[in-house]
Amino acid sequence: MTPADAEAVSALLRHSWERTYTPLMGAEKVAAQNESKHGAQSLVADLARPHSESFVASTENGTVAGYAYAIVTKGVLWLDRLHVAPEHQGSGIADGLLQAVMVNYVGEPSISLEVIEGNNRAMRFYEKHGFDVVERKSACGSIDGVPAIVMRRPLSRA
Ligand SMILES: CC(C)(COP(=O)(O)OP(=O)(O)OC[C@H]1O[C@@H](n2cnc3c(N)ncnc32)[C@H](O)[C@@H]1OP(=O)(O)O)[C@@H](O)C(=O)NCCC(=O)NCCS
């Protein structure tokens, strides 16, 4: 991802949050997250965060179809965001983005993520890719009252 992708990624991310999480956490919490974290400027700032990497998947005509963001925090690699536009889900784009993240971080022992309880499609996707449930939490990141599941899988050493 480069700063030139930020507006398109912001639109994808906002729409994906509205569509996926409104039924699970309500419109107010979704709007607050979109406001504070998913604007184009915020995504450009994320590009410069140490130990992080942002990826986009584009179609042949240059449309942004998917986005992934990963970061190492306190020695743990987190897949913080993985979003594929609805019309491109089931196409393999998510597999490609996950693969890009894992290749980028070869040498890290494992990759972890939080998935909001009830996001069954995402859970199924991660299980398919070798992630196991390791913890259940009453809050997802900084979002109070939204239960989350921590999943993890080992990473190849070479
Ligand atoms: C999560 C996401 C990246 C996965 O990408 P994808 O292209 O949809 O993934 P796939 O189609 O390869 O895999 C999803 C699996 O869930 C299954 N699935 C589809 N709808 C489902 C549902 N309602 N409940 C449970 N499983 C479902 C699919 O059949 C598939 O499993 P299969 O390959 O065994 O048939 C994508 O759905 C997405 O962007 N979702 C919205 C954002 C999101 O939730 N991101 C994850 C944040 S943790």
mmCIF file of C-alpha atoms and ligand atoms in Angstrom:
data_model
loop_
_atom_site.group_PDB
_atom_site.id
_atom_site.type_symbol
_atom_site.label_atom_id
_atom_site.label_comp_id
_atom_site.label_asym_id
_atom_site.label_seq_id
_atom_site.Cartn_x
_atom_site.Cartn_y
_atom_site.Cartn_z
ATOM 1 C CA MET A 1 0.000 0.000 0.000
ATOM 2 C CA THR A 2 1.135 3.558 -0.710
ATOM 3 C CA PRO A 3 -0.413 6.897 0.328
ATOM 4 C CA ALA A 4 -2.074 7.005 -3.116
ATOM 5 C CA ASP A 5 -4.269 4.046 -2.041
ATOM 6 C CA ALA A 6 -5.462 5.661 1.183
ATOM 7 C CA GLU A 7 -8.793 7.102 -0.015
ATOM 8 C CA ALA A 8 -9.830 3.827 -1.668
ATOM 9 C CA VAL A 9 -8.756 1.749 1.351
ATOM 10 C CA SER A 10 -10.609 4.110 3.664
ATOM 11 C CA ALA A 11 -13.817 3.668 1.644
ATOM 12 C CA LEU A 12 -13.422 -0.123 1.588
ATOM 13 C CA LEU A 13 -12.704 -0.291 5.325
ATOM 14 C CA ARG A 14 -15.586 1.979 6.349
ATOM 15 C CA HIS A 15 -18.042 0.050 4.210
ATOM 16 C CA SER A 16 -16.733 -3.308 5.441
ATOM 17 C CA TRP A 17 -17.094 -2.227 9.071
ATOM 18 C CA GLU A 18 -20.644 -0.979 8.504
ATOM 19 C CA ARG A 19 -21.672 -4.155 6.711
ATOM 20 C CA THR A 20 -19.912 -6.668 8.958
ATOM 21 C CA TYR A 21 -20.092 -5.126 12.411
ATOM 22 C CA THR A 22 -23.324 -3.115 12.590
ATOM 23 C CA PRO A 23 -25.296 -6.311 13.365
ATOM 24 C CA LEU A 24 -22.676 -7.336 15.956
ATOM 25 C CA MET A 25 -21.911 -4.093 17.830
ATOM 26 C CA GLY A 26 -24.384 -1.476 16.622
ATOM 27 C CA ALA A 27 -24.099 1.527 14.332
ATOM 28 C CA GLU A 28 -22.795 3.894 17.005
ATOM 29 C CA LYS A 29 -19.662 1.892 17.826
ATOM 30 C CA VAL A 30 -19.007 1.281 14.137
ATOM 31 C CA ALA A 31 -19.273 4.994 13.368
ATOM 32 C CA ALA A 32 -16.901 5.837 16.237
ATOM 33 C CA GLN A 33 -14.261 3.390 14.974
ATOM 34 C CA ASN A 34 -14.653 4.593 11.390
ATOM 35 C CA GLU A 35 -14.264 8.177 12.560
ATOM 36 C CA SER A 36 -11.216 7.616 14.757
ATOM 37 C CA LYS A 37 -9.253 4.985 12.839
ATOM 38 C CA HIS A 38 -10.372 4.541 9.245
ATOM 39 C CA GLY A 39 -9.951 7.952 7.652
ATOM 40 C CA ALA A 40 -7.409 8.303 4.823
ATOM 41 C CA GLN A 41 -5.058 10.434 6.955
ATOM 42 C CA SER A 42 -5.061 7.877 9.733
ATOM 43 C CA LEU A 43 -4.261 5.081 7.261
ATOM 44 C CA VAL A 44 -1.379 7.109 5.820
ATOM 45 C CA ALA A 45 -0.044 7.606 9.364
ATOM 46 C CA ASP A 46 -0.295 3.823 9.905
ATOM 47 C CA LEU A 47 2.043 3.314 6.920
ATOM 48 C CA ALA A 48 4.835 4.880 8.987
ATOM 49 C CA ARG A 49 4.234 2.911 12.188
ATOM 50 C CA PRO A 50 7.351 0.895 13.110
ATOM 51 C CA HIS A 51 7.165 -2.907 12.658
ATOM 52 C CA SER A 52 3.925 -2.593 10.668
ATOM 53 C CA GLU A 53 3.064 -3.405 7.071
ATOM 54 C CA SER A 54 -0.001 -2.486 5.014
ATOM 55 C CA PHE A 55 -1.032 -4.423 1.903
ATOM 56 C CA VAL A 56 -3.615 -3.847 -0.809
ATOM 57 C CA ALA A 57 -4.952 -6.258 -3.415
ATOM 58 C CA SER A 58 -5.993 -4.570 -6.654
ATOM 59 C CA THR A 59 -7.932 -5.765 -9.667
ATOM 60 C CA GLU A 60 -6.470 -5.496 -13.172
ATOM 61 C CA ASN A 61 -8.112 -2.101 -13.653
ATOM 62 C CA GLY A 62 -6.582 -0.803 -10.420
ATOM 63 C CA THR A 63 -9.633 -1.030 -8.138
ATOM 64 C CA VAL A 64 -8.693 -1.768 -4.523
ATOM 65 C CA ALA A 65 -10.425 -5.069 -3.660
ATOM 66 C CA GLY A 66 -8.767 -5.932 -0.352
ATOM 67 C CA TYR A 67 -6.598 -4.584 2.447
ATOM 68 C CA ALA A 68 -4.500 -6.083 5.243
ATOM 69 C CA TYR A 69 -2.577 -4.414 8.057
ATOM 70 C CA ALA A 70 -0.247 -6.200 10.471
ATOM 71 C CA ILE A 71 1.979 -4.960 13.276
ATOM 72 C CA VAL A 72 4.369 -6.396 15.859
ATOM 73 C CA THR A 73 3.397 -5.073 19.298
ATOM 74 C CA LYS A 74 5.390 -6.060 22.385
ATOM 75 C CA GLY A 75 6.965 -8.943 20.492
ATOM 76 C CA VAL A 76 3.666 -10.352 19.163
ATOM 77 C CA LEU A 77 2.674 -10.197 15.481
ATOM 78 C CA TRP A 78 -0.976 -9.178 15.115
ATOM 79 C CA LEU A 79 -3.059 -9.283 11.954
ATOM 80 C CA ASP A 80 -4.954 -6.158 12.896
ATOM 81 C CA ARG A 81 -7.121 -5.749 9.787
ATOM 82 C CA LEU A 82 -8.124 -7.992 6.888
ATOM 83 C CA HIS A 83 -10.967 -6.783 4.677
ATOM 84 C CA VAL A 84 -12.067 -7.866 1.225
ATOM 85 C CA ALA A 85 -14.786 -5.984 -0.668
ATOM 86 C CA PRO A 86 -18.026 -8.044 -0.627
ATOM 87 C CA GLU A 87 -18.066 -8.514 -4.403
ATOM 88 C CA HIS A 88 -14.562 -10.064 -4.201
ATOM 89 C CA GLN A 89 -15.124 -12.340 -1.223
ATOM 90 C CA GLY A 90 -14.714 -16.036 -1.969
ATOM 91 C CA SER A 91 -12.249 -15.219 -4.777
ATOM 92 C CA GLY A 92 -8.951 -16.077 -3.078
ATOM 93 C CA ILE A 93 -7.984 -12.449 -2.476
ATOM 94 C CA ALA A 94 -8.129 -12.936 1.295
ATOM 95 C CA ASP A 95 -5.858 -15.984 0.994
ATOM 96 C CA GLY A 96 -3.372 -13.904 -1.031
ATOM 97 C CA LEU A 97 -3.365 -11.064 1.487
ATOM 98 C CA LEU A 98 -2.866 -13.442 4.422
ATOM 99 C CA GLN A 99 -0.045 -15.143 2.526
ATOM 100 C CA ALA A 100 1.617 -11.765 1.835
ATOM 101 C CA VAL A 101 1.513 -10.904 5.540
ATOM 102 C CA MET A 102 2.936 -14.276 6.591
ATOM 103 C CA VAL A 103 5.755 -14.125 4.037
ATOM 104 C CA ASN A 104 6.600 -10.573 5.081
ATOM 105 C CA TYR A 105 7.014 -11.668 8.698
ATOM 106 C CA VAL A 106 8.949 -14.922 8.208
ATOM 107 C CA GLY A 107 11.048 -15.343 11.352
ATOM 108 C CA GLU A 108 8.239 -14.377 13.736
ATOM 109 C CA PRO A 109 7.108 -17.393 15.769
ATOM 110 C CA SER A 110 3.363 -16.933 15.267
ATOM 111 C CA ILE A 111 0.589 -14.677 14.011
ATOM 112 C CA SER A 112 -2.382 -13.668 16.200
ATOM 113 C CA LEU A 113 -5.648 -11.847 15.652
ATOM 114 C CA GLU A 114 -8.886 -10.916 17.361
ATOM 115 C CA VAL A 115 -12.174 -11.773 15.743
ATOM 116 C CA ILE A 116 -15.437 -10.397 17.082
ATOM 117 C CA GLU A 117 -17.772 -13.064 18.384
ATOM 118 C CA GLY A 118 -20.439 -13.785 15.784
ATOM 119 C CA ASN A 119 -18.220 -12.994 12.792
ATOM 120 C CA ASN A 120 -18.604 -16.570 11.620
ATOM 121 C CA ARG A 121 -17.343 -16.086 8.083
ATOM 122 C CA ALA A 122 -14.052 -14.638 9.342
ATOM 123 C CA MET A 123 -13.709 -17.411 11.941
ATOM 124 C CA ARG A 124 -14.273 -20.054 9.285
ATOM 125 C CA PHE A 125 -11.669 -18.367 7.064
ATOM 126 C CA TYR A 126 -9.052 -18.337 9.843
ATOM 127 C CA GLU A 127 -9.777 -21.931 10.923
ATOM 128 C CA LYS A 128 -9.317 -22.974 7.297
ATOM 129 C CA HIS A 129 -5.889 -21.311 7.425
ATOM 130 C CA GLY A 130 -4.700 -23.135 10.543
ATOM 131 C CA PHE A 131 -5.610 -20.647 13.283
ATOM 132 C CA ASP A 132 -6.781 -22.034 16.637
ATOM 133 C CA VAL A 133 -8.810 -20.293 19.336
ATOM 134 C CA VAL A 134 -6.456 -19.427 22.220
ATOM 135 C CA GLU A 135 -8.478 -16.988 24.344
ATOM 136 C CA ARG A 136 -11.896 -15.384 24.764
ATOM 137 C CA LYS A 137 -12.078 -11.703 25.796
ATOM 138 C CA SER A 138 -14.932 -9.524 27.000
ATOM 139 C CA ALA A 139 -13.724 -6.525 24.955
ATOM 140 C CA CYS A 140 -12.338 -6.353 21.444
ATOM 141 C CA GLY A 141 -9.291 -4.082 21.628
ATOM 142 C CA SER A 142 -10.530 -0.758 22.965
ATOM 143 C CA ILE A 143 -14.201 -1.437 22.107
ATOM 144 C CA ASP A 144 -16.020 -2.085 25.386
ATOM 145 C CA GLY A 145 -18.843 -4.617 25.570
ATOM 146 C CA VAL A 146 -17.923 -6.411 22.349
ATOM 147 C CA PRO A 147 -16.703 -9.965 23.092
ATOM 148 C CA ALA A 148 -13.820 -11.190 20.977
ATOM 149 C CA ILE A 149 -11.959 -14.410 20.292
ATOM 150 C CA VAL A 150 -8.164 -14.487 20.013
ATOM 151 C CA MET A 151 -6.870 -16.885 17.356
ATOM 152 C CA ARG A 152 -3.259 -17.835 16.621
ATOM 153 C CA ARG A 153 -1.213 -20.004 14.302
ATOM 154 C CA PRO A 154 2.507 -20.762 14.143
ATOM 155 C CA LEU A 155 4.554 -19.241 11.325
ATOM 156 C CA SER A 156 7.064 -21.069 9.222
ATOM 157 C CA ARG A 157 10.653 -20.300 10.320
ATOM 158 C CA ALA A 158 12.051 -20.166 6.770
HETATM 159 C C1 LIG B 1 -12.986 -12.430 6.509
HETATM 160 C C2 LIG B 1 -12.704 -12.271 5.029
HETATM 161 C C3 LIG B 1 -11.403 -11.478 4.817
HETATM 162 C C4 LIG B 1 -12.493 -13.681 4.439
HETATM 163 O O1 LIG B 1 -12.363 -13.589 3.049
HETATM 164 P P1 LIG B 1 -13.336 -14.450 2.081
HETATM 165 O O2 LIG B 1 -12.926 -14.191 0.690
HETATM 166 O O3 LIG B 1 -14.738 -14.144 2.472
HETATM 167 O O4 LIG B 1 -12.939 -15.911 2.573
HETATM 168 P P2 LIG B 1 -13.325 -17.311 1.946
HETATM 169 O O5 LIG B 1 -14.549 -17.207 1.092
HETATM 170 O O6 LIG B 1 -12.097 -17.919 1.377
HETATM 171 O O7 LIG B 1 -13.628 -18.144 3.265
HETATM 172 C C5 LIG B 1 -14.710 -17.873 4.092
HETATM 173 C C6 LIG B 1 -15.305 -19.177 4.596
HETATM 174 O O8 LIG B 1 -16.476 -18.889 5.340
HETATM 175 C C7 LIG B 1 -17.572 -19.616 4.793
HETATM 176 N N1 LIG B 1 -18.744 -18.789 5.011
HETATM 177 C C8 LIG B 1 -19.377 -17.970 4.158
HETATM 178 N N2 LIG B 1 -20.406 -17.353 4.765
HETATM 179 C C9 LIG B 1 -20.428 -17.822 6.033
HETATM 180 C C10 LIG B 1 -21.259 -17.590 7.164
HETATM 181 N N3 LIG B 1 -22.282 -16.730 7.106
HETATM 182 N N4 LIG B 1 -20.986 -18.241 8.301
HETATM 183 C C11 LIG B 1 -19.943 -19.101 8.384
HETATM 184 N N5 LIG B 1 -19.112 -19.361 7.361
HETATM 185 C C12 LIG B 1 -19.361 -18.731 6.194
HETATM 186 C C13 LIG B 1 -17.224 -19.829 3.354
HETATM 187 O O9 LIG B 1 -17.954 -20.894 2.814
HETATM 188 C C14 LIG B 1 -15.730 -20.116 3.462
HETATM 189 O O10 LIG B 1 -15.464 -21.415 3.926
HETATM 190 P P3 LIG B 1 -15.146 -22.643 2.927
HETATM 191 O O11 LIG B 1 -13.999 -22.230 2.075
HETATM 192 O O12 LIG B 1 -14.822 -23.777 3.843
HETATM 193 O O13 LIG B 1 -16.406 -22.838 2.125
HETATM 194 C C15 LIG B 1 -13.876 -11.566 4.282
HETATM 195 O O14 LIG B 1 -15.061 -12.329 4.405
HETATM 196 C C16 LIG B 1 -14.123 -10.143 4.797
HETATM 197 O O15 LIG B 1 -13.483 -9.199 4.358
HETATM 198 N N6 LIG B 1 -15.081 -10.017 5.716
HETATM 199 C C17 LIG B 1 -15.455 -8.698 6.255
HETATM 200 C C18 LIG B 1 -14.357 -8.118 7.140
HETATM 201 C C19 LIG B 1 -13.936 -9.067 8.226
HETATM 202 O O16 LIG B 1 -14.760 -9.693 8.914
HETATM 203 N N7 LIG B 1 -12.622 -9.169 8.411
HETATM 204 C C20 LIG B 1 -12.029 -10.003 9.439
HETATM 205 C C21 LIG B 1 -11.677 -9.189 10.611
HETATM 206 S S1 LIG B 1 -11.070 -10.211 11.929
#
